Short mmCIF file of C-alpha atoms (C1' of nucleotides) in Angstrom, two decimals:
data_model
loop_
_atom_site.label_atom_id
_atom_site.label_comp_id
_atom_site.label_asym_id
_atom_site.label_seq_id
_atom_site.Cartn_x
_atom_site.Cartn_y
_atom_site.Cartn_z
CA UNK A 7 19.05 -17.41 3.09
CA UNK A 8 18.57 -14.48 5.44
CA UNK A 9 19.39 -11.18 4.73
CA UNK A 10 22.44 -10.27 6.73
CA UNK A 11 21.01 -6.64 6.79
CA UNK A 12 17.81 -8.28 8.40
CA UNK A 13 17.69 -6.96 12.18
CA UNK A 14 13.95 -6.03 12.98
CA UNK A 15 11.50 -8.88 13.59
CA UNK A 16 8.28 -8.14 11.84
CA UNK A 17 5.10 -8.36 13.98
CA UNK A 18 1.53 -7.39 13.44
CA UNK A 19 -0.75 -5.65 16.11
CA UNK A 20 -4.65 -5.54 15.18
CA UNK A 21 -6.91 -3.43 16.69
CA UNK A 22 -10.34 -5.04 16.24
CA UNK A 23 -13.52 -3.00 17.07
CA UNK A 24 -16.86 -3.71 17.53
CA UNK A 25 -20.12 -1.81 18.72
CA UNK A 26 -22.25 -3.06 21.13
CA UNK A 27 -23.92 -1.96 24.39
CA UNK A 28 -23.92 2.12 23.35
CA UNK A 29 -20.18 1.95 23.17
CA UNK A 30 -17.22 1.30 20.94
CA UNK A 31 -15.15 -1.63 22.27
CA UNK A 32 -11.60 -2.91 21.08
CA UNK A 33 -10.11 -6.86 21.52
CA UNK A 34 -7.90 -7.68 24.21
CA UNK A 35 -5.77 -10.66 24.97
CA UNK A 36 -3.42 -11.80 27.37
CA UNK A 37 0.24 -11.30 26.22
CA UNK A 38 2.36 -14.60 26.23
CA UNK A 39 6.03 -12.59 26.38
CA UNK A 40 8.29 -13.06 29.08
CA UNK A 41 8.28 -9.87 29.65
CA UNK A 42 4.98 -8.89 29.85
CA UNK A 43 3.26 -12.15 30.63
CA UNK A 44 -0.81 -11.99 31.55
CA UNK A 45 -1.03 -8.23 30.99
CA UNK A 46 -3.43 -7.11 28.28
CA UNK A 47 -2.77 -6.66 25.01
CA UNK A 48 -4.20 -6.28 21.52
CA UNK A 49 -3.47 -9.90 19.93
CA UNK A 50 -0.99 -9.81 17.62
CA UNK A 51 2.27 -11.84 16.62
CA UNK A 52 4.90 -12.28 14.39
CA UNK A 53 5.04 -11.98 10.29
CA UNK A 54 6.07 -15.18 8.75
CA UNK A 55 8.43 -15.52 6.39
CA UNK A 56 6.62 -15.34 2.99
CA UNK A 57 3.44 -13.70 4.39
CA UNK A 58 2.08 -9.97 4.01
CA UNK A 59 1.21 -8.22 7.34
CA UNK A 60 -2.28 -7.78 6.35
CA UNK A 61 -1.90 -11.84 5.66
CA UNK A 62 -0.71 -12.38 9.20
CA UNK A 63 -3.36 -10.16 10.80
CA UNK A 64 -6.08 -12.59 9.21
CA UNK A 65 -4.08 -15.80 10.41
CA UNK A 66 -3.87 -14.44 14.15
CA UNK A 67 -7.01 -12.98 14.29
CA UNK A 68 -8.02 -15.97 12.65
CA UNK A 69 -7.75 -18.70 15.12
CA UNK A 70 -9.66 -16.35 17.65
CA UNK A 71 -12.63 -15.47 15.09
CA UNK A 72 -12.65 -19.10 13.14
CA UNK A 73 -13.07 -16.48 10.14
CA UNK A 74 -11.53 -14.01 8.32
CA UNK A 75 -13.69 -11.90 5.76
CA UNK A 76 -13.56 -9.40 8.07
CA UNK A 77 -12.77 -5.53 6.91
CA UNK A 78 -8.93 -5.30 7.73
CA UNK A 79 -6.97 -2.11 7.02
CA UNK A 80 -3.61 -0.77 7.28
CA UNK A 81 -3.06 1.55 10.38
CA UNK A 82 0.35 2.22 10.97
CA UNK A 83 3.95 1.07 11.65
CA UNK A 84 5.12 1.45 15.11
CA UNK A 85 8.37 0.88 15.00
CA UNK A 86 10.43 2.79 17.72
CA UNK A 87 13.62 0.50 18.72
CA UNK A 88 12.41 0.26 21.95
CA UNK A 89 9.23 -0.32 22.42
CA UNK A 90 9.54 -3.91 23.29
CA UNK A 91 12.10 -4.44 25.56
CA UNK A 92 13.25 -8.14 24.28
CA UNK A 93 14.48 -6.47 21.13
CA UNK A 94 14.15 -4.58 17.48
CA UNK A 95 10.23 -5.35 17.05
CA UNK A 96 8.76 -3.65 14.23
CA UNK A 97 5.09 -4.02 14.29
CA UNK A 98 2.57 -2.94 11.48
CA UNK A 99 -0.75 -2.64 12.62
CA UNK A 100 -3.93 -3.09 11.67
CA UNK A 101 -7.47 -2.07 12.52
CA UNK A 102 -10.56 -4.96 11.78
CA UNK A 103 -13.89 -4.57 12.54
CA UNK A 104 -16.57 -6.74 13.43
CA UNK A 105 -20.23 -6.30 13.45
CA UNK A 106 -21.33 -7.23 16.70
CA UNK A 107 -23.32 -10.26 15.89
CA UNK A 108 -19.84 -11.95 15.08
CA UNK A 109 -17.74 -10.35 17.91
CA UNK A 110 -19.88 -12.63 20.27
CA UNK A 111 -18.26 -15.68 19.20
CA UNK A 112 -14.97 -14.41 20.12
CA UNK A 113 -15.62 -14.00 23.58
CA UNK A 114 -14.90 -17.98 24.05
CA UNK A 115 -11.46 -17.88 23.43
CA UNK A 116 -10.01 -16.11 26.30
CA UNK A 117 -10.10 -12.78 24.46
CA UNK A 118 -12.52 -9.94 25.88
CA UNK A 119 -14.05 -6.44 24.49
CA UNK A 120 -13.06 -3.55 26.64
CA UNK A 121 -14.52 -0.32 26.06
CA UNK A 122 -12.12 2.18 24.30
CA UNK A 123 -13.09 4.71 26.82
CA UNK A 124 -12.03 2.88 29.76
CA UNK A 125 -8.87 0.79 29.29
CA UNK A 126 -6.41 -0.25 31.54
CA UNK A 127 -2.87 -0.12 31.10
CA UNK A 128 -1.59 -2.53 28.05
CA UNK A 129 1.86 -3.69 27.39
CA UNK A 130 3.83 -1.99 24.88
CA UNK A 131 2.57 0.70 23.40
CA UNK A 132 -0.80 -0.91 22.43
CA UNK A 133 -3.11 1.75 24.48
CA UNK A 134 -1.12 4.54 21.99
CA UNK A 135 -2.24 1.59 18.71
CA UNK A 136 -6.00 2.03 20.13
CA UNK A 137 -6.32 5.90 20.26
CA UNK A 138 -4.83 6.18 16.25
CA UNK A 139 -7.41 3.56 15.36
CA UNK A 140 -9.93 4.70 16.92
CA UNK A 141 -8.95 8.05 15.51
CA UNK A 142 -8.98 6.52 12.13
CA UNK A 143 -12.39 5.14 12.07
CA UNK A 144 -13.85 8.27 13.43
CA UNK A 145 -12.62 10.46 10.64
CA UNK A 146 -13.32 7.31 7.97
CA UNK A 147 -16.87 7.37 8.98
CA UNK A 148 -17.94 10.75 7.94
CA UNK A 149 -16.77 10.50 4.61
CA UNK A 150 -17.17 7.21 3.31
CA UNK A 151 -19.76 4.44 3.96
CA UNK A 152 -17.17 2.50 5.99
CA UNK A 153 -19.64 1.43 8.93
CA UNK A 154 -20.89 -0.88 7.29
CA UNK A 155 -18.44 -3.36 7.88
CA UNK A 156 -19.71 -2.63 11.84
CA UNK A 157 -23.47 -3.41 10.91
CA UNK A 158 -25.33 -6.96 10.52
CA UNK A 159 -27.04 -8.44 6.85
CA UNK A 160 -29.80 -6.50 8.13
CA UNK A 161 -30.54 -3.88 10.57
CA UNK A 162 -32.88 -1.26 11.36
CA UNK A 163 -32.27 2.87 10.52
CA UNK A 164 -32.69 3.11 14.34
CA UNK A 165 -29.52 0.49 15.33
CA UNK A 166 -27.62 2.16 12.31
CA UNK A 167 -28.02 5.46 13.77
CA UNK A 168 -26.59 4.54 17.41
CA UNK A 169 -23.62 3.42 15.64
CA UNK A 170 -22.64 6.36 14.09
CA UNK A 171 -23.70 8.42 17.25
CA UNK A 172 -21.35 5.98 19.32
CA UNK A 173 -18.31 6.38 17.22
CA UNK A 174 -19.02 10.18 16.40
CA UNK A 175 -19.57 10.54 20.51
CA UNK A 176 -22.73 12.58 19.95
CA UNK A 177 -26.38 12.24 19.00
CA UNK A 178 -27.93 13.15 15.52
CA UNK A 179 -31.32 14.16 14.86
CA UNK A 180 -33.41 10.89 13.70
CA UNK A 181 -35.47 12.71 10.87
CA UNK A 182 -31.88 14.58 10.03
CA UNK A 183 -30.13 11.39 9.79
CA UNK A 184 -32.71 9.50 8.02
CA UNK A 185 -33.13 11.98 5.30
CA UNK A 186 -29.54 12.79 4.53
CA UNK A 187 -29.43 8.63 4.35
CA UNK A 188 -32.15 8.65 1.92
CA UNK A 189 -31.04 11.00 -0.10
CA UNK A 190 -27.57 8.97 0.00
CA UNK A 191 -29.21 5.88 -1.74
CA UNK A 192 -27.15 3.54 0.25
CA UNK A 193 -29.40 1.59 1.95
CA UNK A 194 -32.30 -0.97 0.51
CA UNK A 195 -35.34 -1.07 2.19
CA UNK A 196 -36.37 -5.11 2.86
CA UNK A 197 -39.69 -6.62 2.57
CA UNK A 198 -39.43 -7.32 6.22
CA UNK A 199 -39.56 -5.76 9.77
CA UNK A 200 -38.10 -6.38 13.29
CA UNK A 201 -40.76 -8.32 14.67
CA UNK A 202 -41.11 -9.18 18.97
CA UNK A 203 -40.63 -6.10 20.59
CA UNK A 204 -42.31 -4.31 22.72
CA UNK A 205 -43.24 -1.29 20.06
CA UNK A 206 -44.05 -0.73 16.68
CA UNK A 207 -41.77 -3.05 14.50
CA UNK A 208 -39.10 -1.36 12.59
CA UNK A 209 -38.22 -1.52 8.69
CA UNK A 210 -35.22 -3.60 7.96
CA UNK A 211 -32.67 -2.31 5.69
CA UNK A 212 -29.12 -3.39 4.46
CA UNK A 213 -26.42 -1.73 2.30
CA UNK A 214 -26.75 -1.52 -1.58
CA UNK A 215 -23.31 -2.67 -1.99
CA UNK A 216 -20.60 -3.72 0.22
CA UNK A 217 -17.26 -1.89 -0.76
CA UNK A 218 -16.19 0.87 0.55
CA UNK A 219 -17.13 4.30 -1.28
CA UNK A 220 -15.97 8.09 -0.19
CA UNK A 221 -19.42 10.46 0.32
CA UNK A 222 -20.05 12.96 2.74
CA UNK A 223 -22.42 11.48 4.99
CA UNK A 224 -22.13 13.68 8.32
CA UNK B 3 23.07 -9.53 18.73
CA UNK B 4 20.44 -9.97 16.20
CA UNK B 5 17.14 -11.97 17.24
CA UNK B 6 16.79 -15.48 15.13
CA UNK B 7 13.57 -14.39 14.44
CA UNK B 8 14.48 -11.71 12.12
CA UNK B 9 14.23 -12.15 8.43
CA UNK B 10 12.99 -8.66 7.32
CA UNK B 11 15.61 -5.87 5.90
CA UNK B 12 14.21 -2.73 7.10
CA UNK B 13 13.42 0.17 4.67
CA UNK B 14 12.64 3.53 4.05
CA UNK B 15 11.25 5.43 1.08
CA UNK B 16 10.33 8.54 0.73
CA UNK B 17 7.69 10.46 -1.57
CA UNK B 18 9.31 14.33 -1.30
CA UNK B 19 6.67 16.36 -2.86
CA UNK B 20 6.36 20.01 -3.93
CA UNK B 21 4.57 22.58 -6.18
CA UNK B 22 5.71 24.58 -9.02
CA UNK B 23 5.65 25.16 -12.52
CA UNK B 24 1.14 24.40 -12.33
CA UNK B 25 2.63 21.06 -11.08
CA UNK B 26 2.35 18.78 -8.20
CA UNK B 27 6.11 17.20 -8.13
CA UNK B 28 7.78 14.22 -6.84
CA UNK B 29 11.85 13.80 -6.33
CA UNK B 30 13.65 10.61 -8.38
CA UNK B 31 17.21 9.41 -8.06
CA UNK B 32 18.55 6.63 -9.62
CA UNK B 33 18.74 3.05 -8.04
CA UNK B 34 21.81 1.88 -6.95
CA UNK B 35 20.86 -1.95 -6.60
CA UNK B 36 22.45 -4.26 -8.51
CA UNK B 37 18.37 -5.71 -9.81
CA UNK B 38 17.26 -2.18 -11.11
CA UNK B 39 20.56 -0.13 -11.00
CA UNK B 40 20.17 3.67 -12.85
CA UNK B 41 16.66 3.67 -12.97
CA UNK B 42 14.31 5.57 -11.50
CA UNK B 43 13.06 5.44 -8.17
CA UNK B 44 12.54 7.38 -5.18
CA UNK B 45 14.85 8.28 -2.60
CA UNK B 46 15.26 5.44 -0.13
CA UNK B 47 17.52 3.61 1.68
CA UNK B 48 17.75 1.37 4.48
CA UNK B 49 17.04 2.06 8.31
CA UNK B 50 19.31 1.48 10.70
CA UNK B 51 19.95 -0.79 13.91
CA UNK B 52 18.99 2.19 16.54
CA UNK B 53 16.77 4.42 13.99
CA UNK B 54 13.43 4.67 13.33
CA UNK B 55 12.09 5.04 10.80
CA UNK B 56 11.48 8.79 10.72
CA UNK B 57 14.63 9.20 11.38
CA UNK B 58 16.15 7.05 8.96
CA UNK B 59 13.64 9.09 6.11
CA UNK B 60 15.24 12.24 6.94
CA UNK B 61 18.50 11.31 6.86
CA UNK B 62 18.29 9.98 3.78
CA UNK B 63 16.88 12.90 2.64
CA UNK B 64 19.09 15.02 4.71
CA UNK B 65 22.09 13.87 1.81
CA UNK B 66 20.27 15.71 -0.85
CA UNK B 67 18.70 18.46 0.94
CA UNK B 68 21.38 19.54 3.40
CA UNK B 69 18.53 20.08 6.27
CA UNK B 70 15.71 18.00 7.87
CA UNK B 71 13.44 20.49 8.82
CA UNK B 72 10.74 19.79 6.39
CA UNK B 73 7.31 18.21 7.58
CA UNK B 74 7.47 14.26 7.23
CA UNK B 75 4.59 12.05 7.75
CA UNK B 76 4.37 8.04 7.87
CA UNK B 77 2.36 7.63 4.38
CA UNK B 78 2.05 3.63 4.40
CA UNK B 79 4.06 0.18 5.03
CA UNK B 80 5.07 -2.07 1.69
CA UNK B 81 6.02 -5.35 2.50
CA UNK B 82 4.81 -7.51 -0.18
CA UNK B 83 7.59 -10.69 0.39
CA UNK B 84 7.58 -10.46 -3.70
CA UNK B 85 8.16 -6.16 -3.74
CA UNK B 86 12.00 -6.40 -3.85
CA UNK B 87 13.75 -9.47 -6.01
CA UNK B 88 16.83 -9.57 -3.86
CA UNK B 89 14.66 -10.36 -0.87
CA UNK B 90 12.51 -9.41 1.66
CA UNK B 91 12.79 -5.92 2.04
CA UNK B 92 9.75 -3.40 3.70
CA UNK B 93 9.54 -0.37 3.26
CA UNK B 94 7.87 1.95 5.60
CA UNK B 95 7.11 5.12 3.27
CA UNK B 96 7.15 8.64 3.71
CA UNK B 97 5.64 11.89 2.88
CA UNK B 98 7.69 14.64 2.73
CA UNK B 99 6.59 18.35 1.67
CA UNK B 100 8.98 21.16 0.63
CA UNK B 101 8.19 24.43 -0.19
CA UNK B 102 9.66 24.84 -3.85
CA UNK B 103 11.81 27.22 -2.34
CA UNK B 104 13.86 24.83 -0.62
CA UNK B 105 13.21 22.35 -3.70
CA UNK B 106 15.61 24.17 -5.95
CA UNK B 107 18.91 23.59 -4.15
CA UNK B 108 17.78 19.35 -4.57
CA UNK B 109 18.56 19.69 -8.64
CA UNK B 110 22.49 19.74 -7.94
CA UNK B 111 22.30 16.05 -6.47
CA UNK B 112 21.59 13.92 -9.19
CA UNK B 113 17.88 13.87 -7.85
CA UNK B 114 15.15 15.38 -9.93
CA UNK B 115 11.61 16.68 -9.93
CA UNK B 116 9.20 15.10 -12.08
CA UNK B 117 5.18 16.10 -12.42
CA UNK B 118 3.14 13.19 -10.82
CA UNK B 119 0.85 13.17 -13.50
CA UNK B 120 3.48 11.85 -16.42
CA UNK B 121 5.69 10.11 -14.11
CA UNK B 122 8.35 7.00 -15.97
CA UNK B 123 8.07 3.19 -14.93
CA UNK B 124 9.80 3.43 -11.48
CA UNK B 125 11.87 0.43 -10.15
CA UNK B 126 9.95 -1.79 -7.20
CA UNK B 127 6.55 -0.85 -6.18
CA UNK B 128 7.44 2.99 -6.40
CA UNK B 129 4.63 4.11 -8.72
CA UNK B 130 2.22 2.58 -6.36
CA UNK B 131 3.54 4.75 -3.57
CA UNK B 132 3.80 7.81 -5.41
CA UNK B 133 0.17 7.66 -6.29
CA UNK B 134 -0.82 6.53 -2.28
CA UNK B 135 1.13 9.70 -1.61
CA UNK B 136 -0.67 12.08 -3.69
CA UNK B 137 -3.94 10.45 -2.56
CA UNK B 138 -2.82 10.88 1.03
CA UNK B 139 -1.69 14.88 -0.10
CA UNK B 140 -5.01 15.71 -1.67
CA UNK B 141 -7.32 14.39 0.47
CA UNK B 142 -5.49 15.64 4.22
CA UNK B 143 -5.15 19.43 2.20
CA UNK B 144 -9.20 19.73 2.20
CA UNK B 145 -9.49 19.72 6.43
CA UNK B 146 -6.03 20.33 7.39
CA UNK B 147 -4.03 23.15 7.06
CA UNK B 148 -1.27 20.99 5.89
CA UNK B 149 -0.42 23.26 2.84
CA UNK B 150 1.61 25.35 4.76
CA UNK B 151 4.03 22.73 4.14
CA UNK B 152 4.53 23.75 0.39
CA UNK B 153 4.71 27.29 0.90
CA UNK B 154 7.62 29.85 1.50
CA UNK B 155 7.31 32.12 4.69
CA UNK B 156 5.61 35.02 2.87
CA UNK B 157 3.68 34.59 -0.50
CA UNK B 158 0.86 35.97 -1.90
CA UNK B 159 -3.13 35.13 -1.79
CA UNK B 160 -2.43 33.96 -5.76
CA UNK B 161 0.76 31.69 -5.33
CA UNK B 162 -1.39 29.76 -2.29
CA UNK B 163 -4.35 29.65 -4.29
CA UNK B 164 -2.48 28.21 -7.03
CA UNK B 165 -0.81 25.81 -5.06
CA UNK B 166 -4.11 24.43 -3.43
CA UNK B 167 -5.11 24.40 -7.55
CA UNK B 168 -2.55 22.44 -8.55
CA UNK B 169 -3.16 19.95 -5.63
CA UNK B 170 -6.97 19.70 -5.89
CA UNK B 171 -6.51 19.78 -9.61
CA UNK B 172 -9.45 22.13 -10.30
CA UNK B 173 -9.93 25.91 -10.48
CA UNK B 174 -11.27 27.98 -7.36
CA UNK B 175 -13.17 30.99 -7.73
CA UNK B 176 -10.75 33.86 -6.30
CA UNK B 177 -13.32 35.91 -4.46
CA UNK B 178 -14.82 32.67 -2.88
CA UNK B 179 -11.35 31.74 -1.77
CA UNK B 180 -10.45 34.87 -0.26
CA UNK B 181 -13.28 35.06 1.78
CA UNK B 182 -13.23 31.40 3.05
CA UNK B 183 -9.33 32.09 4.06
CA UNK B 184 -10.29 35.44 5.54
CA UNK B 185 -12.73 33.91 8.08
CA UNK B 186 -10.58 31.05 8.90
CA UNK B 187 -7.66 33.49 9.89
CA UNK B 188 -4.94 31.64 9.29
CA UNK B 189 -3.20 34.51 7.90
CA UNK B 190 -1.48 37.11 8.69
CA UNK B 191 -1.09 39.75 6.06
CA UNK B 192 2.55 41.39 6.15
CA UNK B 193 3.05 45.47 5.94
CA UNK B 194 5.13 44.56 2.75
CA UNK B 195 4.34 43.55 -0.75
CA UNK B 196 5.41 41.58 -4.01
CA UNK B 197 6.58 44.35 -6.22
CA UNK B 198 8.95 44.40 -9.21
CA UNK B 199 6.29 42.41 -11.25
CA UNK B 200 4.66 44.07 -14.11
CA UNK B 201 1.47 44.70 -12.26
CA UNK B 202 -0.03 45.81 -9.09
CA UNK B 203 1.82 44.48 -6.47
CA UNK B 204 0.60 41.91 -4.27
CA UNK B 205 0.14 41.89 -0.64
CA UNK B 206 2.34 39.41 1.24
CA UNK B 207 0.69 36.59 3.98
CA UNK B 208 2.40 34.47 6.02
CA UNK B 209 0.60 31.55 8.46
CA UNK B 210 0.35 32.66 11.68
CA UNK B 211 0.62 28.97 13.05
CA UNK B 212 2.90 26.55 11.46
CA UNK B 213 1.25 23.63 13.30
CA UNK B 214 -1.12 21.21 11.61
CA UNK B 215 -4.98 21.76 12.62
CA UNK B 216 -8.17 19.98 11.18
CA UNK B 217 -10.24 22.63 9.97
CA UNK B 218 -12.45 22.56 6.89
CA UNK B 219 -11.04 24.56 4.00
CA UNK B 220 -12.35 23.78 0.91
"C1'" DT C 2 -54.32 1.34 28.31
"C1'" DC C 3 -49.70 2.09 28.74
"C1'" DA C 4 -44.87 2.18 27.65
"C1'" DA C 5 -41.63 2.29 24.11
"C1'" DA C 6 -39.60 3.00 19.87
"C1'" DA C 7 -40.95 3.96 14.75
"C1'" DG C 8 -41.84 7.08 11.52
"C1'" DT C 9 -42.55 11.53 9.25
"C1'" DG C 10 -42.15 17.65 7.12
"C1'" DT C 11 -41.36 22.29 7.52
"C1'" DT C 12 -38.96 26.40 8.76
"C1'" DC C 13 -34.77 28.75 9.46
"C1'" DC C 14 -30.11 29.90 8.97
"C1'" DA C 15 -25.34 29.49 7.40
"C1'" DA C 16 -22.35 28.57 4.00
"C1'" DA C 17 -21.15 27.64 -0.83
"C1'" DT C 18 -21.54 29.30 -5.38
"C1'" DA C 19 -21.80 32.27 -9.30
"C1'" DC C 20 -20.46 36.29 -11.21
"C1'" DA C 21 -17.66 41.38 -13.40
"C1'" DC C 22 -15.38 45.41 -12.91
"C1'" DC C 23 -11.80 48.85 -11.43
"C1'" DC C 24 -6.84 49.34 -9.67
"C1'" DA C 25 -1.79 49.65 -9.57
"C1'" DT C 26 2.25 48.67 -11.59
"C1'" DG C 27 6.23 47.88 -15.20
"C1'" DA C 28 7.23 47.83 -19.81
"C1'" DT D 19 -1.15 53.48 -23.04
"C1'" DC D 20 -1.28 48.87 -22.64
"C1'" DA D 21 -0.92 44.33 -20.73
"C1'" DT D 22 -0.97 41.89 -16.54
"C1'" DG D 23 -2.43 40.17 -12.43
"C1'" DG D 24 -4.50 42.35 -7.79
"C1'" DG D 25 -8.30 43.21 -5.36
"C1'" DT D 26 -13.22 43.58 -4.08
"C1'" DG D 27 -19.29 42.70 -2.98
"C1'" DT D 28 -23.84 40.97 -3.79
"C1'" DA D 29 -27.49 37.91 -4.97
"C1'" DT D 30 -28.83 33.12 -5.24
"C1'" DT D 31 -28.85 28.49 -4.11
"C1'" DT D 32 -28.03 24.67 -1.33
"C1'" DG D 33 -27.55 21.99 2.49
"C1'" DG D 34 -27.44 21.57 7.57
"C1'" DA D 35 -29.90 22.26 11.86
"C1'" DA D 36 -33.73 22.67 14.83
"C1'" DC D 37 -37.90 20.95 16.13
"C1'" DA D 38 -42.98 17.60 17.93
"C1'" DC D 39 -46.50 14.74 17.14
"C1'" DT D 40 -48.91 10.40 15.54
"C1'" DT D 41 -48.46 5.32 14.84
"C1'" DT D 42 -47.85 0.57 15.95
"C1'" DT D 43 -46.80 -3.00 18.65
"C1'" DG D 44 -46.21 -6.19 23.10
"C1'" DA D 45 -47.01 -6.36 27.75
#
DNA sequence: TCAAAAGTGTTCCAAATACACCCATGA
DNA sequence: TCATGGGTGTATTTGGAACACTTTTGA
C-alpha cells in the first residue's frame, strides 16, 4: 500500500497571528516530541494519509480554535533532512490569522500568543517559520486587502489603522490613511457607532466583501 | 531505516523559465511514468533520502543543463493525495530563471521551450504550476530586481526593456524607462557596444549587483 | 470642565506619464 | 540614400506626504 519510495513523513507547521495590545503576536504550544519535550513551538503535526496540508492545518489548529473558517495560506516547505533530529520530517507550513476577538478563546487550551518581536528560542526551526510569515503578511498587506481577515464584523477606521501601523512597524497619518481608504471603496460605513467610551463615539465600518483582492493600499 | 510514519514519495518539479522570441517560455520533457508516459510535463523527478529539495531541483535540472548555477526559488508545495494516480506523490515546485543565453544549449536534450501563453494539456497538475509560476515571475519582477535572472552579462537598454515587456505583458514608454533605471543605478554601462547590427549601435549594461533587492521598478 | 479620541481639507512636492525628433550604422 | 533601431528632454498630471484644529462623549 505504501510507496516503497516513501521516506519523508509529511507534517504541517502553522504560524497563526493575531493583533492585539499594539503588537503582532504568533501561537505557541508546547512540543510533545521526545526530543524536544515542553519547549515552545508553533502547533503543528503530521499529514494524514488522504488529507491535503492545508486540510491538516485546519484539523490541528482545529481542536485548539473549536473552528476553522479561518484565512489559511500556504507559506513554505521546510524541508532540510535535518531539521528534526528523530528523522526525514518534511513540513509544509502555513500562516492563519485570527482577528483578535477569536484568538481569545484560544488562550484556554494551553496555547499562548507571544509577541513576534520578542520570542524565545523554539524547537526546530520554528523561530526561522515565524520571521518568513511574518515577512509574508507584511508585504501581502500593502497590496491587497488581506487584513481583513485580522479585523472583527465591525470595527472602527481608528482600530483598523493601528493594525496596519503594527504590522507595517510605523505610524500613518489618520487623515492620509482615511482618505486613501475612502477613495479605495472597501469599507461600508454602518448605521452605528462605538458607544461607552470615554470620547466622542466612533463610526463603525466593515469590509464590502470578504475575499481577498490585490490594490495598492500603502 | 525508514520511519512507519511515512507514506509520502517526495517530489520535485521545476518551472525553468526564460525570455526570447517576444515570449515568456517554459521547458517540457516528456513523462516517463508508466500513467502519462511521452507526454508533456515539466522537468521533475524525485528527491532523494539526504537531499533537499533545492538540491534535488537542480540536479534534475543539472541533466539537461550541464550547470546549476541559475537562480532557483521554492515557487509552491502540491500535494493534493488525488495529484498523481500511482499514489501519493508531493511535489515541492520550483522556479528556475535562465538567461536565454544559457537556454539554447537545453534544445539538444529532448526538452523544449514552449510560450506560456499557448501551452498543451500537461500530465498531473503541471498547468496549474506553470501558471502559479508565471504569477509568482510577474508579480516579484515589479519590486525586485529579480530580472537579472533572464539576462546575459552585457545587453542593451532595448533587450532588458523587452524582456521586462514580455513579462509584464504591456508596452513601456522608452524614455520613461530609461530614466526610472537611470536613477535606480543598477547599471553599469560598459565602454563597449552592440555593433554589427544594421543601425546605430547600442551601448552595452551590465548589473552591477547580481543579488536580489526589493526596490520599486515599475 | 477636562481628558481623550473622532473627524475633517489644503498645500506642497515627487514621481509617473505623455509625447517626437535627430543620430549612427549596415545594407 | 534608406531603413532600422538608438538615444534624448520637457510639460503635465497624479498621487503621496505633511500638517492642526474643532467636535463629541464619559468621567
Amino acid at each position: 500500500m505504501i510507496d516503497p519510495r516513501a521516506f519523508a513523513v509529511l507534517a504541517t507547521d502553522i504560524a497563526v497571528l493575531t493583533c492585539y495590545g499594539a503588537e503582532l503576536k504568533v501561537l505557541l504550544t508546547k512540543a510533545h516530541s521526545k526530543n524536544f519535550k515542553g519547549e515552545p513551538v508553533l502547533p503543528g503535526g503530521l499529514v494524514e494519509f488522504s488529507e491535503r496540508t492545508d486540510e491538516a492545518a485546519k484539523r490541528i489548529l482545529g481542536d485548539v480554535l473549536k473552528s476553522t473558517v479561518f484565512y489559511t495560506e500556504q507559506l513554505y516547505t521546510f524541508d532540510d533532512p535535518d531539521r528534526d533530529p528523530a528523522g526525514r520530517v518534511v513540513s509544509v507550513a502555513y500562516i492563519m490569522l485570527i482577528p483578535w476577538k477569536d484568538a481569545v478563546r484560544v488562550i484556554k487550551s494551553g496555547a499562548s500568543w507571544h509577541s513576534v518581536k520578542d520570542l524565545p528560542r523554539l524547537a526546530y526551526d520554528h523561530n526561522e517559520i515565524i520571521k518568513l510569515a511574518v515577512k509574508r503578511l507584511v508585504g501581502k498587506i500593502t497590496y491587497t486587502n488581506i487584513i481583513f481577515n485580522l479585523m472583527p464584523e465591525e470595527f472602527t477606521l481608528t482600530e483598523l489603522q493601528d493594525n496596519y501601523e503594527i504590522i507595517l512597524g510605523r505610524k500613518l497619518d489618520k487623515r492620509n490613511f482615511r482618505k486613501k481608504l475612502n477613495s479605495l471603496n472597501l469599507l461600508r460605513k454602518l448605521p452605528r457607532r462605538k458607544e461607552g467610551e470615554a470620547n466622542r463615539p466612533a463610526h463603525l465600518f466593515s469590509f464590502r466583501q470578504k475575499s481577498i483582492r490585490e490594490l495598492a493600499i500603502l
